[in-house]
Amino acid sequence: MSDELDQGLPFATDLEHPALQIIAERFGEERLDHEHFRGEVVWTIEPGELLEFMTLIRDHERLRFIFLSDLVGLEAMAGEPRFWVLYNVHSIELRLRMRIRVPAHGDKVPSICSLYPGADWHEREAFDMYGIEFEGHPRLRRIYMPDDFDGHPLRKDFPLRGKG
């Protein structure tokens, strides 16, 4: 199985990789938490740094993480913050991918639609299913559930049999 994993896109696992160096130079390695998981670099970014971080990795001439493959909402099993948003980005030129996770303090994070227009639908889905608000989203509204639906169906405290 591990041989199969090694045959896909190369992964940014080495601390000498340009993405890690560039990000550490801009933000300071002590400010940004990163780890390696299953061959991918996973960054933990505070919401206030998200737009600057995403702009850097998208626009830097040596990185060009221009493809946001997806973003998802996640509810933690325990502890704070309760909700997280996970972003998966790819550098097509470098054939690399990275994952960014952002805690949703107060169930809010900044919208990245201005940087990655494809985030529109994904942010609306996370809003609809988990109630995570994306500040600055151009039209944040439900995407699956009716507008008058009460609650967010993927939250762990949502009644299993529904409401009513």
Coordinates of N, CA and C in Angstrom, one line a residue:
M1 N 0.8 -1.2 0.0 CA 0.0 0.0 0.0 C 0.9 1.3 0.0
S2 N 1.9 1.3 0.8 CA 2.8 2.5 0.8 C 3.4 2.8 -0.5
D3 N 3.8 1.7 -1.3 CA 4.3 1.9 -2.6 C 3.3 2.6 -3.5
E4 N 2.0 2.3 -3.4 CA 1.0 2.9 -4.2 C 0.9 4.4 -3.8
L5 N 1.0 4.7 -2.6 CA 0.9 6.1 -2.2 C 2.1 6.9 -2.7
D6 N 3.3 6.3 -2.8 CA 4.5 7.0 -3.3 C 4.4 7.3 -4.8
Q7 N 3.5 6.6 -5.5 CA 3.5 6.8 -7.0 C 2.6 7.9 -7.5
G8 N 1.9 8.6 -6.6 CA 1.0 9.7 -7.0 C 1.8 11.0 -7.1
L9 N 1.2 12.1 -6.7 CA 1.9 13.3 -6.7 C 2.9 13.3 -5.7
P10 N 4.1 14.0 -5.9 CA 5.1 14.1 -4.9 C 4.6 14.9 -3.7
F11 N 5.0 14.7 -2.6 CA 4.5 15.4 -1.4 C 5.6 16.3 -0.8
A12 N 5.2 17.4 -0.2 CA 6.1 18.3 0.5 C 6.3 17.9 1.9
T13 N 7.2 17.0 2.1 CA 7.5 16.4 3.4 C 8.8 16.9 4.0
D14 N 9.7 17.4 3.2 CA 11.0 17.8 3.6 C 11.0 19.2 4.1
L15 N 11.6 19.5 5.3 CA 11.7 20.9 5.8 C 12.5 21.8 4.8
E16 N 13.3 21.2 3.9 CA 14.0 22.0 3.0 C 13.2 22.4 1.8
H17 N 11.9 21.9 1.7 CA 11.1 22.2 0.6 C 10.8 23.7 0.5
P18 N 10.8 24.3 -0.7 CA 10.7 25.8 -0.8 C 9.4 26.3 -0.2
A19 N 8.3 25.6 -0.2 CA 7.1 26.1 0.4 C 7.3 26.3 1.9
L20 N 8.0 25.4 2.6 CA 8.2 25.5 4.0 C 9.1 26.7 4.3
Q21 N 10.1 26.9 3.5 CA 11.1 28.0 3.7 C 10.4 29.3 3.4
I22 N 9.7 29.4 2.4 CA 9.0 30.7 2.0 C 8.0 31.1 3.1
I23 N 7.2 30.1 3.5 CA 6.2 30.4 4.5 C 6.8 30.8 5.9
A24 N 7.9 30.1 6.2 CA 8.6 30.4 7.5 C 9.2 31.8 7.4
E25 N 9.8 32.2 6.2 CA 10.4 33.5 6.1 C 9.3 34.6 6.2
R26 N 8.1 34.4 5.7 CA 7.1 35.4 5.7 C 6.4 35.5 7.1
F27 N 6.1 34.4 7.7 CA 5.3 34.4 8.9 C 6.1 34.1 10.1
G28 N 7.3 33.5 10.0 CA 8.1 33.1 11.1 C 7.7 31.7 11.5
E29 N 8.6 30.8 11.5 CA 8.3 29.4 11.8 C 7.6 29.2 13.1
E30 N 7.9 30.0 14.1 CA 7.3 29.8 15.4 C 5.8 30.2 15.4
R31 N 5.4 31.1 14.5 CA 4.0 31.6 14.5 C 3.1 30.6 13.8
L32 N 3.6 29.8 12.9 CA 2.7 28.9 12.2 C 3.1 27.4 12.5
D33 N 2.0 26.7 12.9 CA 2.2 25.3 13.3 C 2.0 24.5 12.1
H34 N 3.0 23.6 11.8 CA 2.8 22.6 10.7 C 3.3 21.3 11.2
E35 N 2.8 20.3 10.5 CA 3.2 18.9 10.8 C 3.1 18.1 9.5
H36 N 3.7 17.0 9.5 CA 3.7 16.1 8.3 C 2.8 14.9 8.7
F37 N 1.8 14.7 7.8 CA 0.9 13.6 8.0 C 0.7 12.8 6.7
R38 N 1.0 11.6 6.7 CA 0.8 10.7 5.5 C 1.4 11.4 4.2
G39 N 2.6 11.9 4.4 CA 3.3 12.5 3.2 C 2.8 13.9 2.8
E40 N 2.0 14.5 3.6 CA 1.5 15.9 3.3 C 1.9 16.8 4.4
V41 N 2.2 18.1 4.0 CA 2.4 19.1 5.0 C 1.0 19.6 5.4
V42 N 0.7 19.7 6.7 CA -0.5 20.2 7.2 C -0.2 21.4 8.1
W43 N -0.7 22.6 7.7 CA -0.5 23.8 8.4 C -1.8 24.2 9.2
T44 N -1.6 24.6 10.5 CA -2.6 25.2 11.3 C -2.5 26.7 11.3
I45 N -3.5 27.4 10.8 CA -3.4 28.8 10.6 C -4.6 29.4 11.4
E46 N -4.3 30.5 12.1 CA -5.4 31.2 12.8 C -6.2 32.0 11.8
P47 N -7.5 32.2 12.0 CA -8.3 32.8 11.0 C -7.8 34.2 10.6
G48 N -7.2 35.0 11.5 CA -6.7 36.3 11.1 C -5.6 36.3 10.1
E49 N -4.9 35.1 10.0 CA -3.8 35.0 9.1 C -4.1 34.3 7.8
L50 N -5.4 33.8 7.7 CA -5.8 32.9 6.6 C -5.6 33.6 5.2
L51 N -6.2 34.8 5.1 CA -6.1 35.4 3.8 C -4.7 35.8 3.3
E52 N -3.9 36.2 4.3 CA -2.5 36.5 3.9 C -1.7 35.2 3.5
F53 N -2.0 34.2 4.3 CA -1.3 32.9 4.0 C -1.8 32.3 2.7
M54 N -3.1 32.3 2.4 CA -3.6 31.8 1.1 C -3.1 32.7 -0.1
T55 N -3.0 34.0 0.1 CA -2.5 34.8 -0.9 C -1.0 34.5 -1.2
L56 N -0.2 34.3 -0.2 CA 1.2 34.0 -0.4 C 1.4 32.7 -1.1
I57 N 0.7 31.6 -0.7 CA 0.9 30.3 -1.4 C 0.3 30.3 -2.8
R58 N -0.7 31.1 -3.1 CA -1.2 31.2 -4.4 C -0.4 32.0 -5.3
D59 N 0.1 33.2 -4.9 CA 0.8 34.1 -5.8 C 2.3 34.1 -5.8
H60 N 2.9 33.4 -4.8 CA 4.4 33.4 -4.9 C 4.9 32.6 -6.1
E61 N 5.8 33.2 -6.8 CA 6.3 32.6 -8.1 C 6.9 31.3 -7.9
R62 N 7.4 30.9 -6.7 CA 8.0 29.6 -6.5 C 7.0 28.6 -5.9
L63 N 5.8 29.0 -5.7 CA 4.8 28.1 -5.1 C 3.6 27.8 -6.0
R64 N 2.8 28.9 -6.2 CA 1.7 28.8 -7.1 C 0.7 27.7 -6.8
F65 N 0.2 27.7 -5.5 CA -0.8 26.8 -5.1 C -2.1 27.4 -5.6
I66 N -2.4 27.2 -6.9 CA -3.5 27.9 -7.5 C -4.8 27.1 -7.5
F67 N -4.8 25.9 -7.2 CA -5.9 25.0 -7.3 C -6.4 24.6 -5.9
L68 N -7.6 25.1 -5.5 CA -8.2 24.7 -4.3 C -9.1 23.5 -4.6
S69 N -8.7 22.3 -4.2 CA -9.5 21.1 -4.6 C -10.7 21.0 -3.8
D70 N -10.6 21.4 -2.5 CA -11.8 21.4 -1.7 C -11.6 22.1 -0.4
L71 N -12.6 22.4 0.3 CA -12.6 22.8 1.7 C -13.8 22.1 2.4
V72 N -13.6 21.7 3.6 CA -14.7 21.0 4.3 C -14.7 21.6 5.8
G73 N -16.0 21.5 6.3 CA -16.1 21.8 7.7 C -16.0 20.5 8.5
L74 N -15.5 20.7 9.7 CA -15.3 19.5 10.6 C -15.7 19.9 12.0
E75 N -16.4 19.0 12.7 CA -16.7 19.2 14.1 C -15.8 18.3 14.9
A76 N -15.1 18.9 15.9 CA -14.2 18.2 16.7 C -15.0 17.3 17.7
M77 N -14.4 16.2 18.0 CA -15.0 15.2 19.0 C -15.2 15.9 20.3
A78 N -14.2 16.6 20.7 CA -14.2 17.3 22.1 C -13.3 18.5 22.0
G79 N -13.4 19.3 23.0 CA -12.5 20.5 23.1 C -12.9 21.7 22.3
E80 N -12.1 22.7 22.4 CA -12.3 23.9 21.7 C -11.2 24.1 20.7
P81 N -11.4 24.7 19.6 CA -12.7 25.1 19.1 C -13.5 23.9 18.6
R82 N -14.8 24.1 18.6 CA -15.7 23.0 18.2 C -15.6 22.7 16.7
F83 N -15.4 23.7 15.9 CA -15.4 23.6 14.5 C -14.1 24.0 13.9
W84 N -13.7 23.3 12.8 CA -12.5 23.6 12.0 C -12.9 23.6 10.5
V85 N -12.1 24.3 9.7 CA -12.3 24.3 8.3 C -10.9 23.8 7.7
L86 N -11.0 22.8 6.9 CA -9.8 22.2 6.2 C -9.8 22.5 4.8
Y87 N -8.7 23.0 4.3 CA -8.5 23.4 2.9 C -7.4 22.5 2.3
N88 N -7.7 22.0 1.1 CA -6.7 21.2 0.3 C -6.4 22.0 -0.9
V89 N -5.1 22.3 -1.1 CA -4.6 23.1 -2.2 C -3.5 22.4 -3.0
H90 N -3.5 22.6 -4.3 CA -2.5 22.0 -5.1 C -1.7 23.0 -5.9
S91 N -0.4 22.8 -6.0 CA 0.5 23.5 -7.0 C 0.6 22.6 -8.2
I92 N -0.1 23.0 -9.2 CA 0.0 22.2 -10.5 C 1.4 22.2 -11.0
E93 N 2.0 23.4 -11.0 CA 3.4 23.5 -11.6 C 4.4 22.6 -10.8
L94 N 4.3 22.6 -9.5 CA 5.3 21.9 -8.7 C 4.8 20.4 -8.5
R95 N 3.6 20.2 -8.8 CA 3.0 18.8 -8.6 C 3.0 18.5 -7.1
L96 N 2.6 19.5 -6.3 CA 2.6 19.3 -4.8 C 1.2 19.7 -4.3
R97 N 0.9 19.1 -3.1 CA -0.3 19.5 -2.4 C 0.0 19.8 -1.0
M98 N -0.9 20.6 -0.4 CA -0.8 21.0 1.0 C -2.2 21.0 1.6
R99 N -2.3 20.9 2.9 CA -3.5 21.0 3.6 C -3.4 22.1 4.7
I100 N -4.4 22.9 4.8 CA -4.4 24.0 5.8 C -5.7 23.8 6.6
R101 N -5.5 23.9 7.9 CA -6.7 23.8 8.8 C -6.7 25.0 9.7
V102 N -8.0 25.5 9.8 CA -8.2 26.8 10.5 C -9.3 26.6 11.5
P103 N -9.0 26.9 12.8 CA -10.1 26.8 13.8 C -11.1 27.9 13.6
A104 N -12.4 27.5 13.7 CA -13.5 28.4 13.6 C -13.9 28.9 14.9
H105 N -13.1 29.9 15.5 CA -13.5 30.5 16.8 C -14.8 31.2 16.6
G106 N -15.7 30.9 17.5 CA -17.0 31.6 17.4 C -17.8 31.1 16.2
D107 N -17.4 30.0 15.6 CA -18.0 29.4 14.4 C -17.9 30.3 13.2
K108 N -16.7 31.1 13.2 CA -16.5 32.0 12.1 C -15.1 31.9 11.5
V109 N -15.0 32.1 10.2 CA -13.7 32.2 9.6 C -13.8 33.1 8.4
P110 N -12.7 33.7 7.9 CA -12.9 34.6 6.7 C -13.2 33.7 5.5
S111 N -13.9 34.3 4.5 CA -14.2 33.7 3.3 C -12.9 33.8 2.4
I112 N -12.6 32.8 1.6 CA -11.5 32.9 0.6 C -12.0 33.0 -0.8
C113 N -13.3 33.3 -1.0 CA -13.9 33.4 -2.3 C -13.2 34.4 -3.2
S114 N -12.7 35.5 -2.6 CA -12.0 36.5 -3.4 C -10.7 36.0 -4.0
L115 N -10.1 35.0 -3.3 CA -8.8 34.4 -3.8 C -9.1 33.2 -4.6
Y116 N -10.0 32.3 -4.2 CA -10.3 31.1 -4.9 C -11.8 31.1 -5.2
P117 N -12.3 31.6 -6.3 CA -13.7 31.6 -6.6 C -14.5 30.3 -6.4
G118 N -13.8 29.2 -6.6 CA -14.4 27.9 -6.5 C -14.8 27.6 -5.0
A119 N -14.3 28.4 -4.1 CA -14.6 28.1 -2.7 C -16.1 28.5 -2.4
D120 N -16.7 29.2 -3.2 CA -18.1 29.7 -3.0 C -19.0 28.5 -2.6
W121 N -19.1 27.5 -3.4 CA -20.0 26.4 -3.1 C -19.6 25.7 -1.9
H122 N -18.3 25.4 -1.7 CA -17.8 24.7 -0.5 C -18.1 25.4 0.8
E123 N -17.9 26.7 0.8 CA -18.2 27.5 2.0 C -19.7 27.5 2.3
R124 N -20.5 27.6 1.3 CA -22.0 27.5 1.5 C -22.4 26.1 2.1
E125 N -21.7 25.1 1.6 CA -22.0 23.7 2.1 C -21.6 23.6 3.6
A126 N -20.4 24.1 4.0 CA -20.0 24.1 5.4 C -20.9 24.9 6.2
F127 N -21.4 26.1 5.7 CA -22.4 26.9 6.4 C -23.7 26.2 6.6
D128 N -24.2 25.5 5.6 CA -25.5 24.9 5.6 C -25.4 23.7 6.6
M129 N -24.4 22.9 6.5 CA -24.4 21.6 7.2 C -23.9 21.8 8.7
Y130 N -22.9 22.7 8.9 CA -22.3 22.9 10.2 C -22.7 24.2 10.9
G131 N -23.1 25.2 10.1 CA -23.3 26.6 10.7 C -22.1 27.4 10.8
I132 N -21.0 27.0 10.1 CA -19.8 27.8 10.1 C -20.0 29.0 9.2
E133 N -19.8 30.2 9.8 CA -20.0 31.5 9.0 C -18.7 31.9 8.4
F134 N -18.8 32.2 7.1 CA -17.6 32.7 6.3 C -17.8 34.2 6.1
E135 N -17.0 35.0 6.9 CA -17.2 36.4 6.9 C -16.6 36.9 5.5
G136 N -17.4 37.8 4.9 CA -17.1 38.3 3.6 C -17.5 37.5 2.4
H137 N -18.2 36.4 2.7 CA -18.7 35.6 1.5 C -19.7 36.4 0.8
P138 N -19.7 36.4 -0.6 CA -20.6 37.3 -1.4 C -22.1 36.9 -1.2
R139 N -22.4 35.7 -1.0 CA -23.9 35.3 -0.8 C -24.0 34.1 0.0
L140 N -23.7 34.2 1.2 CA -23.7 33.0 2.2 C -25.2 32.7 2.5
R141 N -25.6 31.6 2.0 CA -27.0 31.1 2.3 C -27.0 29.6 2.1
R142 N -28.0 29.0 2.5 CA -28.1 27.6 2.5 C -28.0 27.1 1.0
I143 N -27.5 25.9 0.9 CA -27.3 25.3 -0.4 C -28.1 24.0 -0.6
Y144 N -28.3 23.2 0.5 CA -29.1 22.0 0.5 C -30.4 22.1 1.2
M145 N -30.4 22.6 2.4 CA -31.6 22.7 3.2 C -32.5 23.9 2.8
P146 N -33.8 23.8 3.0 CA -34.6 24.9 2.7 C -34.2 26.1 3.6
D147 N -34.5 27.3 3.1 CA -34.1 28.5 3.8 C -34.7 28.6 5.2
D148 N -35.9 28.0 5.4 CA -36.5 28.1 6.7 C -36.2 26.9 7.6
F149 N -35.2 26.1 7.2 CA -34.9 24.9 8.0 C -34.2 25.4 9.3
D150 N -34.5 24.8 10.4 CA -34.0 25.2 11.7 C -32.8 24.2 12.1
G151 N -31.6 24.6 12.1 CA -30.5 23.8 12.5 C -29.5 23.5 11.4
H152 N -28.5 22.7 11.7 CA -27.5 22.3 10.8 C -27.3 20.8 10.9
P153 N -27.7 20.0 9.9 CA -27.8 18.5 10.1 C -26.5 17.7 10.4
L154 N -25.3 18.3 10.1 CA -24.1 17.5 10.4 C -23.5 17.8 11.8
R155 N -24.1 18.7 12.5 CA -23.7 18.9 13.9 C -24.0 17.7 14.7
K156 N -23.0 17.4 15.6 CA -23.2 16.2 16.5 C -24.4 16.3 17.4
D157 N -24.8 17.6 17.7 CA -26.0 17.7 18.6 C -27.3 17.8 17.9
F158 N -27.3 17.6 16.6 CA -28.5 17.6 15.8 C -29.3 16.3 16.1
P159 N -30.6 16.4 16.4 CA -31.4 15.2 16.7 C -31.3 14.2 15.6
L160 N -31.0 12.9 16.0 CA -30.9 11.9 15.0 C -32.2 11.6 14.2
R161 N -33.3 11.8 14.8 CA -34.6 11.5 14.1 C -35.1 12.8 13.5
G162 N -34.3 13.9 13.5 CA -34.8 15.1 12.9 C -35.6 15.9 13.9
K163 N -36.2 17.0 13.5 CA -36.9 17.8 14.4 C -38.4 17.7 14.1
G164 N -39.2 17.7 15.2 CA -40.6 17.7 15.0 C -41.3 16.6 15.5

